[in-house]
Amino acid sequence: MNINISNASGEPIYLQIVNQIKTLILEGKLKEGEMLPSMRNLALELRISFMTTKRAYDELERDGFIESYTGKGSFVKAQNLELYREEQIKAIEALLMEAGEKARKCGITNEELHELLDLVNGGDQT
């Protein structure tokens, strides 16, 4: 499993791990039932604290992406794509709220903002 950690990122290391593993699962690069590296092995591989990998795995389990079994390890859980879609919609809403706020401060109208959205999406997406 290829996980890249950036110390320059403003994002905590455990969240970098969580987000990268979620992406691998949702892109199908990690399949249902596939075993993840042990928390200790991942910590050694990434040269980070065991507690950091534990926190990442705990969050992945809480979010329904993995299942962990004492003495056996952690495995990719069957995915609820609707749950993932809802998670992504929330993230997009937050970004759009920020964009709307900046647009209002600059005097950009909603129509202009819609045009910008269409432009960045490659045209009308109806």
Short mmCIF file of C-alpha atoms in Angstrom, two decimals:
data_model
loop_
_atom_site.label_atom_id
_atom_site.label_comp_id
_atom_site.label_asym_id
_atom_site.label_seq_id
_atom_site.Cartn_x
_atom_site.Cartn_y
_atom_site.Cartn_z
CA MET A 1 0.00 0.00 0.00
CA ASN A 2 1.48 3.30 -1.11
CA ILE A 3 0.77 6.12 1.34
CA ASN A 4 2.62 9.43 1.12
CA ILE A 5 2.93 11.61 4.19
CA SER A 6 3.74 15.30 3.92
CA ASN A 7 5.08 17.10 6.96
CA ALA A 8 4.60 20.38 5.08
CA SER A 9 0.86 19.76 4.77
CA GLY A 10 -1.37 21.56 7.23
CA GLU A 11 -3.39 18.36 7.53
CA PRO A 12 -2.64 16.07 10.51
CA ILE A 13 -0.76 12.90 9.58
CA TYR A 14 -3.54 10.58 10.74
CA LEU A 15 -6.00 12.40 8.43
CA GLN A 16 -3.59 12.10 5.52
CA ILE A 17 -3.58 8.33 6.12
CA VAL A 18 -7.37 8.20 6.49
CA ASN A 19 -8.01 10.17 3.31
CA GLN A 20 -5.51 8.20 1.23
CA ILE A 21 -6.87 4.83 2.39
CA LYS A 22 -10.45 6.00 1.73
CA THR A 23 -9.42 7.01 -1.78
CA LEU A 24 -7.71 3.65 -2.40
CA ILE A 25 -10.86 1.84 -1.27
CA LEU A 26 -13.27 3.99 -3.26
CA GLU A 27 -11.15 3.76 -6.41
CA GLY A 28 -11.16 -0.03 -6.06
CA LYS A 29 -7.42 -0.27 -5.50
CA LEU A 30 -8.14 -1.86 -2.12
CA LYS A 31 -10.88 -4.49 -2.45
CA GLU A 32 -13.52 -5.67 -0.03
CA GLY A 33 -12.00 -8.18 2.40
CA GLU A 34 -8.42 -7.18 1.60
CA MET A 35 -6.16 -7.05 4.65
CA LEU A 36 -4.49 -3.76 5.52
CA PRO A 37 -0.97 -3.62 6.93
CA SER A 38 -0.88 -3.96 10.69
CA MET A 39 -0.85 -0.67 12.59
CA ARG A 40 2.68 -1.38 13.78
CA ASN A 41 3.99 -2.24 10.32
CA LEU A 42 2.40 0.84 8.78
CA ALA A 43 3.88 3.01 11.55
CA LEU A 44 7.34 1.52 10.88
CA GLU A 45 6.97 1.89 7.11
CA LEU A 46 5.90 5.54 7.39
CA ARG A 47 8.30 6.26 10.28
CA ILE A 48 5.53 7.63 12.46
CA SER A 49 4.06 6.85 15.86
CA PHE A 50 1.99 3.70 16.36
CA MET A 51 -0.64 5.91 18.02
CA THR A 52 -0.98 7.91 14.80
CA THR A 53 -1.76 4.79 12.75
CA LYS A 54 -4.09 3.56 15.48
CA ARG A 55 -5.99 6.84 15.36
CA ALA A 56 -6.24 6.59 11.56
CA TYR A 57 -7.51 3.00 11.65
CA ASP A 58 -9.97 3.87 14.44
CA GLU A 59 -11.38 6.68 12.31
CA LEU A 60 -11.58 4.47 9.21
CA GLU A 61 -13.46 1.88 11.24
CA ARG A 62 -15.79 4.49 12.73
CA ASP A 63 -16.52 5.81 9.21
CA GLY A 64 -17.35 2.29 8.00
CA PHE A 65 -14.40 1.78 5.65
CA ILE A 66 -12.62 -1.02 7.52
CA GLU A 67 -13.32 -3.72 10.08
CA SER A 68 -10.75 -4.71 12.69
CA TYR A 69 -10.55 -8.02 14.52
CA THR A 70 -8.32 -8.55 17.54
CA GLY A 71 -5.50 -10.92 16.67
CA LYS A 72 -6.45 -11.06 12.98
CA GLY A 73 -6.00 -7.53 11.65
CA SER A 74 -7.92 -4.86 9.77
CA PHE A 75 -9.81 -5.52 6.55
CA VAL A 76 -11.57 -3.42 3.91
CA LYS A 77 -15.30 -3.42 4.55
CA ALA A 78 -17.99 -3.56 1.83
CA GLN A 79 -18.70 0.03 0.84
CA ASN A 80 -21.93 1.94 0.95
CA LEU A 81 -21.48 4.22 -2.06
CA GLU A 82 -24.42 6.39 -0.99
CA LEU A 83 -22.64 7.13 2.30
CA TYR A 84 -19.52 8.14 0.39
CA ARG A 85 -21.58 10.32 -1.97
CA GLU A 86 -23.17 12.10 1.00
CA GLU A 87 -19.72 12.68 2.53
CA GLN A 88 -18.50 14.20 -0.74
CA ILE A 89 -21.60 16.40 -1.07
CA LYS A 90 -20.93 17.83 2.40
CA ALA A 91 -17.34 18.64 1.43
CA ILE A 92 -18.48 20.27 -1.82
CA GLU A 93 -21.11 22.31 0.03
CA ALA A 94 -18.42 23.66 2.35
CA LEU A 95 -16.26 24.67 -0.61
CA LEU A 96 -19.20 26.28 -2.39
CA MET A 97 -20.12 28.23 0.76
CA GLU A 98 -16.57 29.55 0.90
CA ALA A 99 -16.66 30.44 -2.81
CA GLY A 100 -20.04 32.16 -2.39
CA GLU A 101 -18.72 34.18 0.53
CA LYS A 102 -15.67 35.31 -1.45
CA ALA A 103 -17.86 36.14 -4.45
CA ARG A 104 -20.15 38.34 -2.34
CA LYS A 105 -17.15 40.18 -0.91
CA CYS A 106 -15.93 40.87 -4.48
CA GLY A 107 -19.34 41.91 -5.76
CA ILE A 108 -19.74 38.86 -8.01
CA THR A 109 -23.41 38.07 -8.70
CA ASN A 110 -24.95 34.61 -8.43
CA GLU A 111 -25.32 34.53 -12.21
CA GLU A 112 -21.60 35.24 -12.64
CA LEU A 113 -20.82 32.58 -10.05
CA HIS A 114 -22.97 30.07 -11.98
CA GLU A 115 -21.12 30.98 -15.17
CA LEU A 116 -17.79 30.40 -13.41
CA LEU A 117 -18.98 27.02 -12.17
CA ASP A 118 -20.08 26.05 -15.69
CA LEU A 119 -16.72 27.24 -17.02
CA VAL A 120 -14.64 25.17 -14.58
CA ASN A 121 -16.88 22.16 -15.23
CA GLY A 122 -16.22 22.36 -18.95
CA GLY A 123 -19.50 23.92 -20.01
CA ASP A 124 -23.15 23.44 -19.17
CA GLN A 125 -23.54 20.22 -17.14
CA THR A 126 -27.34 19.87 -17.19
#
